[in-house]
Short mmCIF file of C-alpha atoms in Angstrom, two decimals:
data_model
loop_
_atom_site.label_atom_id
_atom_site.label_comp_id
_atom_site.label_asym_id
_atom_site.label_seq_id
_atom_site.Cartn_x
_atom_site.Cartn_y
_atom_site.Cartn_z
CA UNK A 21 170.15 94.56 88.02
CA UNK A 22 167.15 93.09 89.82
CA UNK A 23 167.25 95.93 92.39
CA UNK A 24 167.31 98.51 89.59
CA UNK A 25 164.33 96.89 87.88
CA UNK A 26 162.42 96.87 91.19
CA UNK A 27 163.29 100.54 91.74
CA UNK A 28 162.08 101.56 88.27
CA UNK A 29 158.85 99.61 88.71
CA UNK A 30 158.16 101.13 92.12
CA UNK A 31 159.13 104.73 91.33
CA UNK A 32 155.79 105.86 89.75
CA UNK A 33 153.88 104.63 92.80
CA UNK A 34 156.39 106.16 95.25
CA UNK A 35 156.99 109.60 93.73
CA UNK A 36 153.41 110.80 94.04
CA UNK A 37 152.29 114.29 95.02
CA UNK A 38 151.32 113.36 98.58
CA UNK A 39 154.47 111.37 99.23
CA UNK A 40 156.55 114.31 98.03
CA UNK A 41 154.59 116.67 100.28
CA UNK A 42 155.19 114.28 103.17
CA UNK A 43 158.93 114.13 102.47
CA UNK A 44 159.03 117.89 101.97
CA UNK A 45 157.51 118.45 105.41
CA UNK A 46 160.04 116.03 106.91
CA UNK A 47 162.91 117.83 105.14
CA UNK A 48 161.61 121.19 106.40
CA UNK A 49 161.47 119.84 109.96
CA UNK A 50 165.03 118.57 109.61
CA UNK A 51 166.18 122.00 108.42
CA UNK A 52 164.31 123.88 111.17
CA UNK A 53 165.62 121.64 113.96
CA UNK A 54 169.15 121.91 112.56
CA UNK A 55 169.12 125.67 111.99
CA UNK A 56 167.37 126.75 115.19
CA UNK A 57 169.30 124.24 117.30
CA UNK A 58 172.68 125.11 115.78
CA UNK A 59 172.15 128.89 115.95
CA UNK A 60 170.93 128.73 119.55
CA UNK A 61 173.71 126.34 120.49
CA UNK A 62 176.34 128.47 118.82
CA UNK A 63 175.21 131.58 120.67
CA UNK A 64 175.37 129.63 123.93
CA UNK A 65 178.76 128.22 122.94
CA UNK A 66 180.06 131.72 122.22
CA UNK A 67 178.95 132.86 125.68
CA UNK A 68 180.55 129.79 127.31
CA UNK A 69 183.86 130.23 125.46
CA UNK A 70 183.94 133.93 126.30
CA UNK A 71 183.20 133.35 129.99
CA UNK A 72 186.05 130.82 130.08
CA UNK A 73 188.53 133.62 129.36
CA UNK A 74 190.26 134.65 132.57
CA UNK A 75 190.48 138.21 131.23
CA UNK A 76 186.68 138.33 130.97
CA UNK A 77 185.65 136.11 133.89
CA UNK A 78 188.11 136.30 136.84
CA UNK A 79 185.88 134.02 138.99
CA UNK A 80 187.72 130.69 138.61
CA UNK A 81 184.99 128.32 139.94
CA UNK A 82 182.60 129.45 137.20
CA UNK A 83 185.26 128.84 134.57
CA UNK A 84 185.81 125.33 135.94
CA UNK A 85 182.06 124.69 135.84
CA UNK A 86 181.86 125.80 132.21
CA UNK A 87 184.85 123.63 131.26
CA UNK A 88 183.20 120.63 132.96
CA UNK A 89 179.95 121.28 131.10
CA UNK A 90 181.74 121.51 127.75
CA UNK A 91 183.79 118.36 128.25
CA UNK A 92 180.81 116.35 129.55
CA UNK A 93 178.39 117.25 126.73
CA UNK A 94 181.05 116.71 124.05
CA UNK A 95 181.63 113.15 125.25
CA UNK A 96 178.00 112.06 125.61
CA UNK A 97 176.61 110.33 122.49
CA UNK A 98 173.91 112.46 120.91
CA UNK A 99 171.29 109.70 121.22
CA UNK A 100 171.92 109.46 124.98
CA UNK A 101 171.74 113.26 125.29
CA UNK A 102 168.48 113.26 123.31
CA UNK A 103 166.92 110.65 125.61
CA UNK A 104 168.07 112.57 128.69
CA UNK A 105 166.38 115.72 127.37
CA UNK A 106 163.25 113.77 126.39
CA UNK A 107 162.79 112.09 129.77
CA UNK A 108 163.97 115.22 131.57
CA UNK A 109 161.05 117.17 130.11
CA UNK A 110 158.68 114.35 131.06
CA UNK A 111 159.93 114.13 134.64
CA UNK A 112 159.76 117.91 135.07
CA UNK A 113 156.12 117.90 133.97
CA UNK A 114 156.82 120.39 131.19
CA UNK A 115 154.44 119.60 128.35
CA UNK A 116 156.68 120.47 125.41
CA UNK A 117 156.36 119.40 121.79
CA UNK A 118 158.76 116.94 120.17
CA UNK A 119 160.05 119.85 118.09
CA UNK A 120 161.12 121.75 121.21
CA UNK A 121 162.74 118.62 122.66
CA UNK A 122 164.68 117.99 119.43
CA UNK A 123 165.84 121.62 119.17
CA UNK A 124 166.91 121.61 122.83
CA UNK A 125 169.00 118.46 122.37
CA UNK A 126 170.68 119.85 119.23
CA UNK A 127 171.32 123.20 120.94
CA UNK A 128 172.90 121.52 123.97
CA UNK A 129 175.17 119.42 121.79
CA UNK A 130 176.12 122.37 119.60
CA UNK A 131 176.82 124.60 122.59
CA UNK A 132 179.62 122.31 123.75
CA UNK A 133 181.08 121.81 120.27
CA UNK A 134 180.95 125.54 119.55
CA UNK A 135 182.45 126.47 122.92
CA UNK A 136 185.49 124.29 122.31
CA UNK A 137 185.82 125.50 118.73
CA UNK A 138 185.61 129.18 119.68
CA UNK A 139 188.04 128.64 122.56
CA UNK A 140 190.57 127.25 120.08
CA UNK A 141 190.03 130.31 117.89
CA UNK A 142 190.64 132.66 120.81
CA UNK A 143 193.85 130.85 121.76
CA UNK A 144 195.12 131.00 118.16
CA UNK A 145 195.37 134.78 118.44
CA UNK A 146 198.72 135.87 119.84
CA UNK A 147 198.56 136.87 123.53
CA UNK A 148 200.32 140.16 122.83
CA UNK A 149 197.09 141.35 121.17
CA UNK A 150 195.38 141.19 124.56
CA UNK A 151 198.38 142.83 126.19
CA UNK A 152 198.36 145.68 123.68
CA UNK A 153 194.64 146.23 124.26
CA UNK A 154 195.19 146.30 128.03
CA UNK A 155 198.04 148.79 127.59
CA UNK A 156 195.63 151.06 125.72
CA UNK A 157 193.02 150.69 128.49
CA UNK A 158 190.58 148.91 126.16
CA UNK A 159 188.03 146.90 128.22
CA UNK A 160 188.29 143.10 127.75
CA UNK A 161 184.92 142.68 126.00
CA UNK A 162 185.60 145.57 123.66
CA UNK A 163 189.04 144.13 122.88
CA UNK A 164 187.42 140.77 122.23
CA UNK A 165 184.95 142.09 119.67
CA UNK A 166 187.19 144.66 118.01
CA UNK A 167 190.58 142.94 118.04
CA UNK A 168 190.45 139.22 118.88
CA UNK A 169 187.34 138.01 117.05
CA UNK A 170 188.20 139.54 113.66
CA UNK A 171 191.45 137.56 113.73
CA UNK A 172 189.97 134.37 115.22
CA UNK A 173 187.13 133.96 112.70
CA UNK A 174 189.24 132.25 110.06
CA UNK A 175 190.21 129.65 112.68
CA UNK A 176 186.66 129.28 114.02
CA UNK A 177 184.72 129.09 110.75
CA UNK A 178 186.02 125.88 109.06
CA UNK A 179 185.30 123.52 111.98
CA UNK A 180 182.01 125.36 112.58
CA UNK A 181 180.87 124.31 109.12
CA UNK A 182 181.90 120.73 109.84
CA UNK A 183 180.03 120.70 113.16
CA UNK A 184 176.89 122.13 111.55
CA UNK A 185 176.86 119.53 108.77
CA UNK A 186 177.51 116.83 111.35
CA UNK A 187 174.54 117.99 113.44
CA UNK A 188 172.29 117.97 110.37
CA UNK A 189 173.12 114.31 109.91
CA UNK A 190 172.75 113.56 113.62
CA UNK A 191 169.19 114.93 113.58
CA UNK A 192 168.27 111.56 112.06
CA UNK A 193 168.45 110.25 115.64
CA UNK A 194 165.51 112.40 116.76
CA UNK A 195 163.33 109.91 114.87
CA UNK A 196 163.79 107.74 117.98
CA UNK A 197 161.40 109.97 119.93
CA UNK A 198 158.83 109.97 117.11
CA UNK A 199 159.59 113.37 115.61
CA UNK A 200 158.79 113.65 111.91
CA UNK A 201 162.07 114.24 110.10
CA UNK A 202 163.62 112.58 107.07
CA UNK A 203 164.63 109.28 108.67
CA UNK A 204 161.28 108.91 110.42
CA UNK A 205 159.48 109.68 107.16
CA UNK A 206 161.50 107.01 105.34
CA UNK A 207 160.61 104.45 108.00
CA UNK A 208 156.91 105.31 107.73
CA UNK A 209 156.93 105.01 103.94
CA UNK A 210 158.79 101.71 104.24
CA UNK A 211 156.08 100.45 106.60
CA UNK A 212 153.44 101.42 104.03
CA UNK A 213 154.85 98.83 101.67
CA UNK A 214 157.56 100.67 99.75
CA UNK A 215 160.98 99.07 99.55
CA UNK A 216 163.79 100.19 101.85
CA UNK A 217 165.90 100.89 98.77
CA UNK A 218 163.64 103.62 97.40
CA UNK A 219 162.69 105.05 100.80
CA UNK A 220 166.15 105.39 102.28
CA UNK A 221 167.76 106.02 98.90
CA UNK A 222 165.53 109.08 98.49
CA UNK A 223 166.38 110.55 101.88
CA UNK A 224 170.04 109.78 101.25
CA UNK A 225 169.85 112.18 98.29
CA UNK A 226 167.98 114.76 100.37
CA UNK A 227 170.55 114.60 103.18
CA UNK A 228 173.32 114.97 100.62
CA UNK A 229 171.70 118.05 99.06
CA UNK A 230 171.15 119.71 102.44
CA UNK A 231 174.64 118.91 103.74
CA UNK A 232 176.32 119.93 100.47
CA UNK A 233 174.43 123.25 100.49
CA UNK A 234 175.62 124.10 103.99
CA UNK A 235 179.16 123.04 103.14
CA UNK A 236 179.09 125.26 100.03
CA UNK A 237 177.98 128.25 102.11
CA UNK A 238 180.78 127.53 104.61
CA UNK A 239 183.39 127.29 101.85
CA UNK A 240 182.20 130.58 100.37
CA UNK A 241 182.47 132.29 103.77
CA UNK A 242 185.97 130.86 104.25
CA UNK A 243 187.13 132.15 100.86
CA UNK A 244 185.66 135.55 101.63
CA UNK A 245 187.49 135.73 104.96
CA UNK A 246 190.77 134.70 103.36
CA UNK A 247 190.33 137.28 100.60
CA UNK A 248 189.61 140.03 103.12
CA UNK A 249 192.62 139.02 105.24
CA UNK A 250 194.89 139.39 102.20
CA UNK A 251 193.74 142.91 101.43
CA UNK A 252 196.38 145.60 101.96
CA UNK A 253 196.20 147.45 105.23
CA UNK A 254 194.91 144.54 107.29
CA UNK A 255 196.99 143.56 110.29
CA UNK A 256 198.26 139.96 110.34
CA UNK A 257 196.91 137.55 112.91
#
C-alpha cells in the first residue's frame, strides 16, 4: 500500500513530456538494435545453414568450420559476446559508434541461433524431396528455394519468433557499454532521483508491449502458413 501511494505521488513528476521523449528515444534505439541485428543475423544464419548442407557445399572443412562457429556462439553468454565485440573494435582501432557495436553483437548472436534453427527446418523435410529434385536435374540451390524452404518454413518460423523476442529482451545488456536503450534510460532516471519502482516498472511495461507485438506478428504468420498448407492442391511436407 505504501509503495502504491509513493508511486501515485511520484507519477506526475515522472511522466513529463521530456521524460517521455527520453524513454521514447530509448525504446526506438531498442527496436532499431533488435530489428537490424536480428534481420542481419538471420540472413547470415540462413547463409551458414545453407552452406552446411553437403548437397550445397561439398567442401567438408568449411562445413566443419561453420558448425564450430554456430556451436561456439550459441554457448557464449550474450554479455560476454557483447564485451568481446566492444573490446575487439577498440583493439582493432575501428572508431565505431555504440549503436554499431550493439547491432554487431546482436547479429552475431542471432546468426548462430538462426543457423541452428534453419538447419533443423531443413532436416525436417524428408530426404526423398532432395532425391526427387536430383532425379529431375534441378540444381541444389534451386531445389532449396523452390522445394525445401516452402515446406521447412512452418518448422523454422515458431522458434524464430521465440529467438527474436529473446534477443529483444537481451538487448537490455547493451546498457553495460553505455548505449542508450530502455534499461540504461531507467537507470539514468533512477539516478536523477526517481524511485526504482516507477523507473523499472515503466520499462517493464514497454518491454512487454514490444515483445507481445512481435509475438503477435509471429503467431499471425504461423496461422497463415498453417492455413496455406491446408489448402487443396498443396503437397504434404
